[in-house]
Every structure is written in C-alpha cells, then in structure tokens.
Amino acid sequence: MQNQILLPLRQLMAKIASTSHLLKTAVFIFICLIFFENVASGQSFTQSLRGSVKDVDSQEPLIGAVIRIPALNTGTTTDENGNFRLTAIPVGRYDIQFSYLGYEESIASDVMVTSGKEVILNLHLVEKVNELNEVVVRYDRTKDNTVTNNDMTTVSSRSFNIDDTKRYAGSLGDPSRMAANFAGVSGANDARNDIIIRGNSPAGLLWQLEGMNIPNPNHFGALGSTGGPVSMLNNNVLDKSDFMTSAFPAQYGNASSGVFDLRMRNGNDEQHEFLGQIGFNGFELGAEGPFARNSGSSYLINYRYSTLGVFQQLGIDFGTGSATPDYQDLSLKLNFKVGNGNLSVFGLGGISDVSFLGNETDTTALDFYGSRYSNTIVKYKTGIAGISYETNISPRSVSKVTLGFTGTDEYFHGDSISDVTLEEFPSGNGTFKTQKYSLNYSLTHKFNAKNTLGTGITGELIYADLFNEEIHEGTIYETNISTKTNTSLTQAFAQWKHRFNEKLTFKGGANVMLLSLNNSIALDPRIGFTYRLKGNQSLNIGYGIVSRMQPLTMYAIQTPSENGFALTNSELEFSKAHHLVLGYDWMIWENLNFKVESYYQYLYNIPVEETASAYSAINSGDSFAPDFTDSLVNNGTGYNYGLEFTLEKYFSDNYYFLATTSFFNSRYKGSDEVERNTAYNQHYVINLLAGKELLVGKKRNALGLDIKFTTAGGKYLTPIDLEASDATGSAVYLDDMAYSEQQDPYLRLDAKLYFRQNFKGMAMEFSLDLQNVTNNQNVFSQQYDPYTNTVVTEYQQGFFPVPTFKMTF
C-alpha cells in the first residue's frame, strides 16, 4: 500500500515541474510590473502603526511605555491598556524602539510599512533583575528570531514570523520548508515537507496551534506522519511562532524530536482589510476587520483552493491527465474582548484527493507519472477547531483555558490491472478516522523579577475507527487493522524560571503523561541554564528526557493466530530519549548573530520486532501510508550526536544572509543488535541563503532577490535482492544490509525574484520562485520494476518555477 500511494504522488510532482511555459508567463508579468512602476505617479503614501506592550511573563499591560521611530523623529506612549498608535508613517522600513522604566529596552528592526495593510506590533518586555545595573538588550520578542515567544526555552530554539516564511527562496510560504534552513534540520525529500531534526524520524515532531496539540496540518498527510506535499497552514494568518529542536520546556509532551508552536494573529480590530493571492499552489482570498466599531473584537479568515483543480475544471491540460491533485483549506480566528481578557475562536480545515487511474495513463509520454498496471485513489480530510479564554486574574498572574476538537478522515482504494486484458482487480482498501476532544489549562504567576512559575494540565479523549486490508490475486483478503477504539492521553507540567542575577538564569520543570490505552506512564524532567558573558555573549546548557506515544495505527495492527488474530503491539510503551545540548551564542553586533550548539541524544524504548531483524520504528514516519509491522517490543535503541553552526545577519539595511552548517551522526540497533545508519543519517547539511531588496521611486516600492543553496550527504538506502524480487514479483530487500548504500550528495540551488508596489490604500506583490535552478538530479529512492526485473532510480524534484501574485487592500 505504501509504495502504491507514494510513487504516483511523487512522480506527479516531477511531471508538474516540467511545465516550462509557466516560467515564460511569469517572467512576462514580472517585466510588465516593473515597467508599470516606471510610468506610474510619483505620489508617496503613508500608513498607521499601532499595537500593545506587555510584560513577557505576566502579560500585564505596561502603561506609559515609550515607542520611538528615530528615522522619523516621532514617537508616542502606551495608554492605560498598554496600547499605542502612530499615524501617517511613510511606507518603507524602520527601526522602532520600545522602552519602559525598570525593563530592558527593545528594538524592532526593519519593520516593513506598506500602503495596503496596517502594521500591528504586539511587544513583550523583560523586567530587569537589578535596576541599578542597567542592561540594554538590542532585540524584541516580536521580530527577533533569537528570542522565542516561550520564555522558558534555553537551548535549540528560535522563532519565526510571516516575513521569514515569505522571504526564503524555495519555502513557498510553508513553515516546514522554511525551518529546513535552520541548523540541525533537513527535509526528507522535495515532494514532501517532512522535518528531520538531528537525525530523528519526522514522526517525533509535535504540532501545536494556539497552545492545542493538533494532527498533521498538511494536505495528503497520513495518520502517524507529520508532513505532506502541501501545507494547510496559511502564512498570511500566522503570527510570530516558535520552533524547537531539542530539550524543550516541560510544557511540551508527547514529542521526541521537535516542536512547532504556532500562533495565529488577531485580525485588524479597527478597519477592514482584504487579500487576494494566486499562485501555482492555489487561489486565495482573505479578509479581516472589526465586528463593530470600537469593540476591540475582530475576525480573520482565509480560504484557498488548489490552482490545478481550477485548471482541470476549466479544461486546461497541464499534462497531468486525470491525476490532478485537488485540495482546499480554510483558516480563521475570531477574537473578542470579554471582561479583562480575550476570548478567541480559531480553526483550520482542509480536504484533498487525487486519483491515479492506470487505464488513463499516457504511456507514450517520456516520463509518465503513473503506472498502467494499477489504480490508486486517496482522499483526506482534516478539521481543527478551538475556543480559548486568556485573562490576567491578578496583575502578576495570567491563566488560559482552551477547549478543542480535531478530526481526521483518510480513505484509500487500490486496484491492480492485468497487463493482458486490462481488467481491474481490487488490491487494497483503507479508512482511518479519528476524533479528539481536548481541554488545556495553564497558569503562569510572576512572583517578582527573579521568579516565575508556570503550571498546566491537558486532557485528550481520542476516538479511532481504523481499517486496512490487502487483497491478493483479487480474491484473497488479508486484514491488517480493523478496530473501533477510544483512549485518553493526560499530561501535566510545572516549570520554574529563576534569575539569580543579570548573568545567570535557571529554567527547569517536569512533564508527566498517562496513556489509558495500556496505562503507560512517563515522567520527563527538563532543566536548563543560561550564563551571559561580556560583549553580548552567552553559554547555554539544556537537558531533558522526552517521550512520545506510538501512532494509533501501530497499537491496532493485527497478527494472525490460532484464535483469529492478536493485537501484538497493543502494550507498546512510550518511545523515549535523553537530550543533552551545550550552546554558545554571540550577538556580534545589533543584527549579526553567531551560534554554536553541540548535542547528544540517546534513544531507547524504540519499537523493534520480537524476532531478530534490522527493523526499527526509528526509520518510519515520512510516508503517505502507515507502518503495518506487527509483533513489536520496546527493545530498540539509537543515538544522535552532532555539531551545528549558525551565522545570521537579520534583515536590516535592506539585506540579510543566513549560513547554517550541521555535522551529525545518526545510528540505531534493531532486534538483531547490529548497529546501522538510520534512514536519515546524511552526516552533514549546509545551507547558504542571502537576499537584497532595493527601494524604487518616491513610493518606496521594492525590488528584491533571494538566493538559497543547499547541499547534504546522500541518503542511505537498503539494497534490493533482484533474484528474490523476480521470484515473488515484488521488491525484496536485503535486510541484513539495511541502510548500507549511500547515494550521491544532495545539491540544490533556488532563487526568488519579487516586486512590491504601493498604491493609495493598496499594495501588490509579484514573486517568481525558481526551485532547483540547475535542474540537478538528486536521488530519492530505488524501486523494483517487476516488468523489467530491474532496479529503477527515482529522482527528486527537477526545475520548478512557482509564480505568485498577491494584493492587499
């Protein structure tokens, strides 16, 4: 089932990438826009800038905080609610200073002001430990990626905002693809956005939205995985969010490799604004604004429909035949002022489907995407909804309660097609449905400038209806999963931050989890220290134990027995790991940061087969289908260690650059006790990114270029036994040589051109993302072709131009 889904989807992406006339069209539009700029009026435009300033720990509004824009020699102060406003700001980019008596000063660098959208900044300042020994910190928690929203992080963490997802070449507005540029992170393959962190399986990643644990937020995203070909997350609705890669704070449980803690921004609560966008990935419409004047309440909603689906409806053929991926998604957030707090309703939903029909395959095409000997039909649905209320229950305490619901629905049907009669025979069926109801409560209390305590509890009720069968020779049925079950996952945490002085800070806590399915319990301590040296330098150390439950499908796999079947995986415990990180951070000057981190991770309690084999669940999690291996026990181990370097020039003076280098080793042992490379052991990843923006004309329009170069060690693959494969008619792998053959290094160059123009009350932007400019053939996998009895090398995405046009008004 896995290959029957995986190969057609990946080959389809390669076929779509060959539509070169898209590039010609995009270049023509780009030239027209620049010409229009040259003949347009020289009128200048302005925009308003407003927001709020609060304490980072207690969320208490800071009254009388000073906000200044030195370049314009203007400023203001916050009112009794901590809000501020600056009007008639000329379009362009500005540094904005924030200060408040007894707090560390902050600067938001290169804030972009356009005519099409009001700028809203929500700042959080840090109280000084010792007022007499004044420290000025040249960053702010809303714009600077070195500082996270979550003040309990110590190591291996950074934030990102909307600009980052748009800025990096090749990211396509996708947070996952953007994160692949960070140190310690690599992508599984070009056709999916799975995140591999420090050699770990992507299945170990935790996704959170507004503090609520959510399922895979990707179109065509299978149960048990965390990635997919297209993200449902819309970067136009995201606020500054956090990404963590090791030893994360105690509030994050059920994660073993990393955490994406996503925040959605509030809509504009004073004026209505709209967005229209079209690109190769979809048509998009967005709207935001107040429910009523001076109410302080707002709405934000964005809808997207796949471009390829529209082209198919219009009868336009891009050479993809009937196998056109169709997807659509909706994102929304409603925010209301209730009492002295905020009530938020948020949601994310998406549906996607594609059908690969063998009898409709054009076998005369040079690189046809499907197989004439099989049909594959898949459908996916994902829904996420939540309601939260956050309020200051005292000047030093903030509490938040969130009620949530998530649901997933996956459908699969496969046929095999006779090469003689072209008759279709069913080969497999699958349906995976889940529903989860959750309740989260957190309380943070700031005792004083030195001590802050955070506590919380999460309860999740999970219902699952899972079914999968394989059909051999059209009549012989083999059931892998058939169950309707329910379980619960309960988590509680406590974490404490203590600032001994301006130099030394301690952060520590613990997370406890209980899975009612088999009464598995995990107690995970977390601890970290930061010591600030002279010259904006710091040493950081973090340690933690992390635990993660297995995918629901793994617990439900059936093993044939004398009495019918047995659930041989039902007693699997949490997979666990020790994380140890040592880091050095140096803010060389205001916008240039250098960072080094070394780490060691020991993984244990990993599911492996009872009988001796090379199998380990450590190598699964980056596919379109679940892992159906049965008879598993928690006896597997593994380890990851590495050294990472980051040199980053944040966007200022109209340019930026980012260089990340990761050297690592990732190994594991199956039940045969042989140490091997993991499927994700590439040994090294190097990313080089840079961008330059030119301001054009009196209206300060922008013309920009972004470049990205990535190289990484080749993937390790398992050799195929041709003789055994020929005898069985399907691929047979040499398991005793698992992950022993390393492929050639991965090389890819991406570039992005964009032009942004301001009009009165409106702004538009056109970009052209050129992926894999050199059309380098990077090996993805090797597959067995039963009709030629040969091993076929599958390559990753070739040259792929992605034009996008966006308008805000």
PDB file of C-alpha atoms in Angstrom, residues 111-323:
ATOM      1  CA  VAL A 111       9.602  46.772  10.276  1.00  0.00           C
ATOM      2  CA  MET A 112       8.002  46.900   6.829  1.00  0.00           C
ATOM      3  CA  VAL A 113       5.270  49.509   6.305  1.00  0.00           C
ATOM      4  CA  THR A 114       3.185  49.209   3.118  1.00  0.00           C
ATOM      5  CA  SER A 115       0.184  51.155   1.880  1.00  0.00           C
ATOM      6  CA  GLY A 116      -2.053  48.084   1.622  1.00  0.00           C
ATOM      7  CA  LYS A 117      -2.089  46.901   5.238  1.00  0.00           C
ATOM      8  CA  GLU A 118      -1.934  48.485   8.674  1.00  0.00           C
ATOM      9  CA  VAL A 119       1.062  47.411  10.806  1.00  0.00           C
ATOM     10  CA  ILE A 120       0.206  45.904  14.205  1.00  0.00           C
ATOM     11  CA  LEU A 121       3.006  45.022  16.665  1.00  0.00           C
ATOM     12  CA  ASN A 122       2.416  43.289  19.998  1.00  0.00           C
ATOM     13  CA  LEU A 123       5.562  43.601  22.132  1.00  0.00           C
ATOM     14  CA  HIS A 124       6.624  41.819  25.327  1.00  0.00           C
ATOM     15  CA  LEU A 125       9.359  43.362  27.504  1.00  0.00           C
ATOM     16  CA  VAL A 126      11.567  41.693  30.132  1.00  0.00           C
ATOM     17  CA  GLU A 127      11.774  43.166  33.626  1.00  0.00           C
ATOM     18  CA  LYS A 128      15.291  43.941  34.885  1.00  0.00           C
ATOM     19  CA  VAL A 129      16.584  41.921  37.816  1.00  0.00           C
ATOM     20  CA  ASN A 130      18.707  44.820  39.089  1.00  0.00           C
ATOM     21  CA  GLU A 131      17.561  48.320  38.145  1.00  0.00           C
ATOM     22  CA  LEU A 132      20.861  49.874  39.252  1.00  0.00           C
ATOM     23  CA  ASN A 133      22.867  47.729  36.838  1.00  0.00           C
ATOM     24  CA  GLU A 134      21.038  48.728  33.675  1.00  0.00           C
ATOM     25  CA  VAL A 135      21.230  46.370  30.705  1.00  0.00           C
ATOM     26  CA  VAL A 136      20.075  47.334  27.209  1.00  0.00           C
ATOM     27  CA  VAL A 137      19.127  44.384  25.015  1.00  0.00           C
ATOM     28  CA  ARG A 138      19.009  45.228  21.314  1.00  0.00           C
ATOM     29  CA  TYR A 139      16.180  42.979  20.243  1.00  0.00           C
ATOM     30  CA  ASP A 140      12.441  42.487  20.693  1.00  0.00           C
ATOM     31  CA  ARG A 141      10.433  39.343  21.185  1.00  0.00           C
ATOM     32  CA  THR A 142       8.103  40.008  18.279  1.00  0.00           C
ATOM     33  CA  LYS A 143      10.627  40.442  15.471  1.00  0.00           C
ATOM     34  CA  ASP A 144      13.918  38.815  16.531  1.00  0.00           C
ATOM     35  CA  ASN A 145      14.283  35.120  15.748  1.00  0.00           C
ATOM     36  CA  THR A 146      16.833  34.559  18.532  1.00  0.00           C
ATOM     37  CA  VAL A 147      14.131  35.185  21.140  1.00  0.00           C
ATOM     38  CA  THR A 148      11.116  32.898  21.392  1.00  0.00           C
ATOM     39  CA  ASN A 149       7.559  33.609  22.486  1.00  0.00           C
ATOM     40  CA  ASN A 150       8.039  30.988  25.178  1.00  0.00           C
ATOM     41  CA  ASP A 151      10.390  32.497  27.762  1.00  0.00           C
ATOM     42  CA  MET A 152      11.099  29.048  29.262  1.00  0.00           C
ATOM     43  CA  THR A 153      13.343  27.962  26.368  1.00  0.00           C
ATOM     44  CA  THR A 154      17.102  27.745  26.969  1.00  0.00           C
ATOM     45  CA  VAL A 155      18.679  25.920  24.012  1.00  0.00           C
ATOM     46  CA  SER A 156      17.876  24.728  20.471  1.00  0.00           C
ATOM     47  CA  SER A 157      15.020  27.142  19.867  1.00  0.00           C
ATOM     48  CA  ARG A 158      14.170  30.124  17.715  1.00  0.00           C
ATOM     49  CA  SER A 159      11.136  31.963  16.470  1.00  0.00           C
ATOM     50  CA  PHE A 160       9.912  32.875  13.024  1.00  0.00           C
ATOM     51  CA  ASN A 161       7.302  35.246  11.631  1.00  0.00           C
ATOM     52  CA  ILE A 162       5.327  35.796   8.447  1.00  0.00           C
ATOM     53  CA  ASP A 163       8.234  37.583   6.772  1.00  0.00           C
ATOM     54  CA  ASP A 164      10.520  34.557   7.210  1.00  0.00           C
ATOM     55  CA  THR A 165       8.103  32.141   5.533  1.00  0.00           C
ATOM     56  CA  LYS A 166       7.796  34.542   2.602  1.00  0.00           C
ATOM     57  CA  ARG A 167      11.433  35.636   2.385  1.00  0.00           C
ATOM     58  CA  TYR A 168      13.456  32.431   1.972  1.00  0.00           C
ATOM     59  CA  ALA A 169      13.731  31.120  -1.583  1.00  0.00           C
ATOM     60  CA  GLY A 170      12.130  27.694  -2.000  1.00  0.00           C
ATOM     61  CA  SER A 171       9.963  27.959   1.134  1.00  0.00           C
ATOM     62  CA  LEU A 172       6.692  28.670  -0.744  1.00  0.00           C
ATOM     63  CA  GLY A 173       5.200  30.248   2.375  1.00  0.00           C
ATOM     64  CA  ASP A 174       5.418  26.883   4.172  1.00  0.00           C
ATOM     65  CA  PRO A 175       6.718  26.968   7.798  1.00  0.00           C
ATOM     66  CA  SER A 176       8.118  23.424   7.452  1.00  0.00           C
ATOM     67  CA  ARG A 177      10.095  24.162   4.293  1.00  0.00           C
ATOM     68  CA  MET A 178      11.312  27.388   5.891  1.00  0.00           C
ATOM     69  CA  ALA A 179      12.506  25.515   9.007  1.00  0.00           C
ATOM     70  CA  ALA A 180      14.580  23.171   6.821  1.00  0.00           C
ATOM     71  CA  ASN A 181      17.053  26.077   6.506  1.00  0.00           C
ATOM     72  CA  PHE A 182      17.802  26.108  10.240  1.00  0.00           C
ATOM     73  CA  ALA A 183      20.783  24.347  11.795  1.00  0.00           C
ATOM     74  CA  GLY A 184      20.142  20.695  12.625  1.00  0.00           C
ATOM     75  CA  VAL A 185      17.186  20.412  10.257  1.00  0.00           C
ATOM     76  CA  SER A 186      16.812  18.779   6.844  1.00  0.00           C
ATOM     77  CA  GLY A 187      13.918  17.777   4.619  1.00  0.00           C
ATOM     78  CA  ALA A 188      13.063  14.172   3.848  1.00  0.00           C
ATOM     79  CA  ASN A 189      12.525  14.864   0.149  1.00  0.00           C
ATOM     80  CA  ASP A 190      11.495  17.641  -2.237  1.00  0.00           C
ATOM     81  CA  ALA A 191       7.965  16.327  -2.770  1.00  0.00           C
ATOM     82  CA  ARG A 192       7.072  16.492   0.951  1.00  0.00           C
ATOM     83  CA  ASN A 193       7.731  18.914   3.786  1.00  0.00           C
ATOM     84  CA  ASP A 194       8.636  16.391   6.498  1.00  0.00           C
ATOM     85  CA  ILE A 195      11.042  17.833   9.051  1.00  0.00           C
ATOM     86  CA  ILE A 196      14.060  15.713  10.049  1.00  0.00           C
ATOM     87  CA  ILE A 197      15.650  17.130  13.198  1.00  0.00           C
ATOM     88  CA  ARG A 198      19.130  15.975  14.190  1.00  0.00           C
ATOM     89  CA  GLY A 199      18.684  12.592  12.504  1.00  0.00           C
ATOM     90  CA  ASN A 200      15.347  11.795  14.178  1.00  0.00           C
ATOM     91  CA  SER A 201      12.235  10.485  12.462  1.00  0.00           C
ATOM     92  CA  PRO A 202       9.828  13.268  11.416  1.00  0.00           C
ATOM     93  CA  ALA A 203       7.123  11.364  13.339  1.00  0.00           C
ATOM     94  CA  GLY A 204       8.642  12.725  16.557  1.00  0.00           C
ATOM     95  CA  LEU A 205       7.584  16.312  15.780  1.00  0.00           C
ATOM     96  CA  LEU A 206       4.787  17.903  17.826  1.00  0.00           C
ATOM     97  CA  TRP A 207       2.461  20.416  16.131  1.00  0.00           C
ATOM     98  CA  GLN A 208       0.627  22.936  18.324  1.00  0.00           C
ATOM     99  CA  LEU A 209      -1.824  25.646  17.270  1.00  0.00           C
ATOM    100  CA  GLU A 210      -2.775  28.307  19.816  1.00  0.00           C
ATOM    101  CA  GLY A 211      -1.445  26.018  22.565  1.00  0.00           C
ATOM    102  CA  MET A 212      -3.509  22.999  21.428  1.00  0.00           C
ATOM    103  CA  ASN A 213      -1.960  19.748  20.169  1.00  0.00           C
ATOM    104  CA  ILE A 214      -3.095  19.158  16.586  1.00  0.00           C
ATOM    105  CA  PRO A 215      -2.782  16.378  13.978  1.00  0.00           C
ATOM    106  CA  ASN A 216      -0.733  16.584  10.795  1.00  0.00           C
ATOM    107  CA  PRO A 217      -1.572  20.048   9.301  1.00  0.00           C
ATOM    108  CA  ASN A 218      -0.776  19.059   5.705  1.00  0.00           C
ATOM    109  CA  HIS A 219      -2.786  18.043   2.670  1.00  0.00           C
ATOM    110  CA  PHE A 220      -2.334  14.342   1.820  1.00  0.00           C
ATOM    111  CA  GLY A 221      -0.900  13.922   5.335  1.00  0.00           C
ATOM    112  CA  ALA A 222      -1.236  10.346   6.586  1.00  0.00           C
ATOM    113  CA  LEU A 223      -2.144   9.376  10.143  1.00  0.00           C
ATOM    114  CA  GLY A 224       1.070   8.867  12.117  1.00  0.00           C
ATOM    115  CA  SER A 225       3.092  11.263   9.959  1.00  0.00           C
ATOM    116  CA  THR A 226       3.763  14.974  10.428  1.00  0.00           C
ATOM    117  CA  GLY A 227       4.387  16.125   6.834  1.00  0.00           C
ATOM    118  CA  GLY A 228       2.899  16.122   3.352  1.00  0.00           C
ATOM    119  CA  PRO A 229       3.233  17.646  -0.135  1.00  0.00           C
ATOM    120  CA  VAL A 230       1.269  20.856   0.582  1.00  0.00           C
ATOM    121  CA  SER A 231       0.799  22.641   3.895  1.00  0.00           C
ATOM    122  CA  MET A 232      -2.682  23.596   5.099  1.00  0.00           C
ATOM    123  CA  LEU A 233      -1.083  26.315   7.216  1.00  0.00           C
ATOM    124  CA  ASN A 234      -1.578  29.727   5.679  1.00  0.00           C
ATOM    125  CA  ASN A 235       1.328  32.066   6.389  1.00  0.00           C
ATOM    126  CA  ASN A 236      -0.949  35.096   5.906  1.00  0.00           C
ATOM    127  CA  VAL A 237      -2.756  34.278   9.174  1.00  0.00           C
ATOM    128  CA  LEU A 238       0.243  33.229  11.270  1.00  0.00           C
ATOM    129  CA  ASP A 239       1.810  35.391  13.957  1.00  0.00           C
ATOM    130  CA  LYS A 240       5.297  35.057  15.396  1.00  0.00           C
ATOM    131  CA  SER A 241       5.726  31.365  16.330  1.00  0.00           C
ATOM    132  CA  ASP A 242       8.342  29.112  17.936  1.00  0.00           C
ATOM    133  CA  PHE A 243      10.364  26.189  16.583  1.00  0.00           C
ATOM    134  CA  MET A 244      12.363  23.947  18.959  1.00  0.00           C
ATOM    135  CA  THR A 245      14.759  21.131  18.149  1.00  0.00           C
ATOM    136  CA  SER A 246      15.848  19.623  21.473  1.00  0.00           C
ATOM    137  CA  ALA A 247      15.461  19.693  25.271  1.00  0.00           C
ATOM    138  CA  PHE A 248      12.301  21.806  25.014  1.00  0.00           C
ATOM    139  CA  PRO A 249      10.437  23.237  28.049  1.00  0.00           C
ATOM    140  CA  ALA A 250       8.357  20.980  30.286  1.00  0.00           C
ATOM    141  CA  GLN A 251       5.016  22.173  28.904  1.00  0.00           C
ATOM    142  CA  TYR A 252       5.639  20.203  25.687  1.00  0.00           C
ATOM    143  CA  GLY A 253       4.938  16.492  25.996  1.00  0.00           C
ATOM    144  CA  ASN A 254       4.404  13.637  23.529  1.00  0.00           C
ATOM    145  CA  ALA A 255       7.263  14.830  21.310  1.00  0.00           C
ATOM    146  CA  SER A 256      10.682  13.269  20.756  1.00  0.00           C
ATOM    147  CA  SER A 257      12.390  15.333  18.052  1.00  0.00           C
ATOM    148  CA  GLY A 258      10.995  18.876  17.982  1.00  0.00           C
ATOM    149  CA  VAL A 259       8.079  21.258  18.464  1.00  0.00           C
ATOM    150  CA  PHE A 260       6.264  23.682  16.166  1.00  0.00           C
ATOM    151  CA  ASP A 261       4.341  26.038  18.494  1.00  0.00           C
ATOM    152  CA  LEU A 262       2.191  28.071  16.083  1.00  0.00           C
ATOM    153  CA  ARG A 263       0.282  31.257  16.862  1.00  0.00           C
ATOM    154  CA  MET A 264      -2.418  32.872  14.738  1.00  0.00           C
ATOM    155  CA  ARG A 265      -2.545  36.635  14.674  1.00  0.00           C
ATOM    156  CA  ASN A 266      -5.672  38.605  15.507  1.00  0.00           C
ATOM    157  CA  GLY A 267      -7.486  40.396  12.725  1.00  0.00           C
ATOM    158  CA  ASN A 268      -7.400  44.173  12.485  1.00  0.00           C
ATOM    159  CA  ASP A 269      -9.893  45.413  15.118  1.00  0.00           C
ATOM    160  CA  GLU A 270     -10.251  48.937  13.659  1.00  0.00           C
ATOM    161  CA  GLN A 271     -10.569  48.675   9.895  1.00  0.00           C
ATOM    162  CA  HIS A 272     -11.478  46.096   7.261  1.00  0.00           C
ATOM    163  CA  GLU A 273      -8.651  44.730   5.100  1.00  0.00           C
ATOM    164  CA  PHE A 274      -8.652  42.232   2.266  1.00  0.00           C
ATOM    165  CA  LEU A 275      -6.203  39.978   0.487  1.00  0.00           C
ATOM    166  CA  GLY A 276      -6.194  38.245  -2.882  1.00  0.00           C
ATOM    167  CA  GLN A 277      -3.461  35.867  -3.982  1.00  0.00           C
ATOM    168  CA  ILE A 278      -2.890  33.487  -6.870  1.00  0.00           C
ATOM    169  CA  GLY A 279      -0.002  31.123  -7.378  1.00  0.00           C
ATOM    170  CA  PHE A 280       0.737  27.730  -8.772  1.00  0.00           C
ATOM    171  CA  ASN A 281      -0.255  26.255  -5.381  1.00  0.00           C
ATOM    172  CA  GLY A 282      -3.654  27.902  -5.114  1.00  0.00           C
ATOM    173  CA  PHE A 283      -6.139  30.750  -5.374  1.00  0.00           C
ATOM    174  CA  GLU A 284      -6.535  32.565  -2.067  1.00  0.00           C
ATOM    175  CA  LEU A 285      -8.946  35.103  -0.616  1.00  0.00           C
ATOM    176  CA  GLY A 286      -8.635  36.703   2.807  1.00  0.00           C
ATOM    177  CA  ALA A 287     -10.499  39.220   4.905  1.00  0.00           C
ATOM    178  CA  GLU A 288     -10.121  40.728   8.363  1.00  0.00           C
ATOM    179  CA  GLY A 289     -11.617  43.549  10.359  1.00  0.00           C
ATOM    180  CA  PRO A 290     -13.691  44.564  13.381  1.00  0.00           C
ATOM    181  CA  PHE A 291     -17.119  43.122  14.200  1.00  0.00           C
ATOM    182  CA  ALA A 292     -18.222  46.533  15.389  1.00  0.00           C
ATOM    183  CA  ARG A 293     -16.596  49.925  15.689  1.00  0.00           C
ATOM    184  CA  ASN A 294     -14.584  50.444  18.906  1.00  0.00           C
ATOM    185  CA  SER A 295     -15.492  46.927  20.083  1.00  0.00           C
ATOM    186  CA  GLY A 296     -11.903  45.670  20.244  1.00  0.00           C
ATOM    187  CA  SER A 297     -13.134  42.436  18.616  1.00  0.00           C
ATOM    188  CA  SER A 298     -12.044  41.188  15.207  1.00  0.00           C
ATOM    189  CA  TYR A 299     -12.300  38.453  12.605  1.00  0.00           C
ATOM    190  CA  LEU A 300      -9.639  36.923  10.351  1.00  0.00           C
ATOM    191  CA  ILE A 301     -10.456  34.386   7.617  1.00  0.00           C
ATOM    192  CA  ASN A 302      -8.555  32.965   4.633  1.00  0.00           C
ATOM    193  CA  TYR A 303      -9.679  30.432   2.034  1.00  0.00           C
ATOM    194  CA  ARG A 304      -7.542  28.662  -0.579  1.00  0.00           C
ATOM    195  CA  TYR A 305      -8.417  26.384  -3.491  1.00  0.00           C
ATOM    196  CA  SER A 306      -5.812  24.485  -5.476  1.00  0.00           C
ATOM    197  CA  THR A 307      -4.860  26.096  -8.759  1.00  0.00           C
ATOM    198  CA  LEU A 308      -4.528  22.757 -10.512  1.00  0.00           C
ATOM    199  CA  GLY A 309      -8.073  21.863  -9.530  1.00  0.00           C
ATOM    200  CA  VAL A 310      -9.353  25.080 -11.104  1.00  0.00           C
ATOM    201  CA  PHE A 311      -7.384  24.443 -14.292  1.00  0.00           C
ATOM    202  CA  GLN A 312      -8.919  20.971 -14.515  1.00  0.00           C
ATOM    203  CA  GLN A 313     -12.430  22.394 -14.070  1.00  0.00           C
ATOM    204  CA  LEU A 314     -11.724  24.884 -16.876  1.00  0.00           C
ATOM    205  CA  GLY A 315     -10.487  22.088 -19.145  1.00  0.00           C
ATOM    206  CA  ILE A 316      -6.891  23.339 -19.207  1.00  0.00           C
ATOM    207  CA  ASP A 317      -4.422  20.442 -19.538  1.00  0.00           C
ATOM    208  CA  PHE A 318      -1.020  20.712 -17.897  1.00  0.00           C
ATOM    209  CA  GLY A 319      -0.017  17.207 -18.932  1.00  0.00           C
ATOM    210  CA  THR A 320      -1.160  15.624 -15.674  1.00  0.00           C
ATOM    211  CA  GLY A 321      -4.163  13.800 -17.128  1.00  0.00           C
ATOM    212  CA  SER A 322      -6.833  12.767 -14.659  1.00  0.00           C
ATOM    213  CA  ALA A 323      -4.374  12.661 -11.760  1.00  0.00           C
TER     214      ALA A 323
END
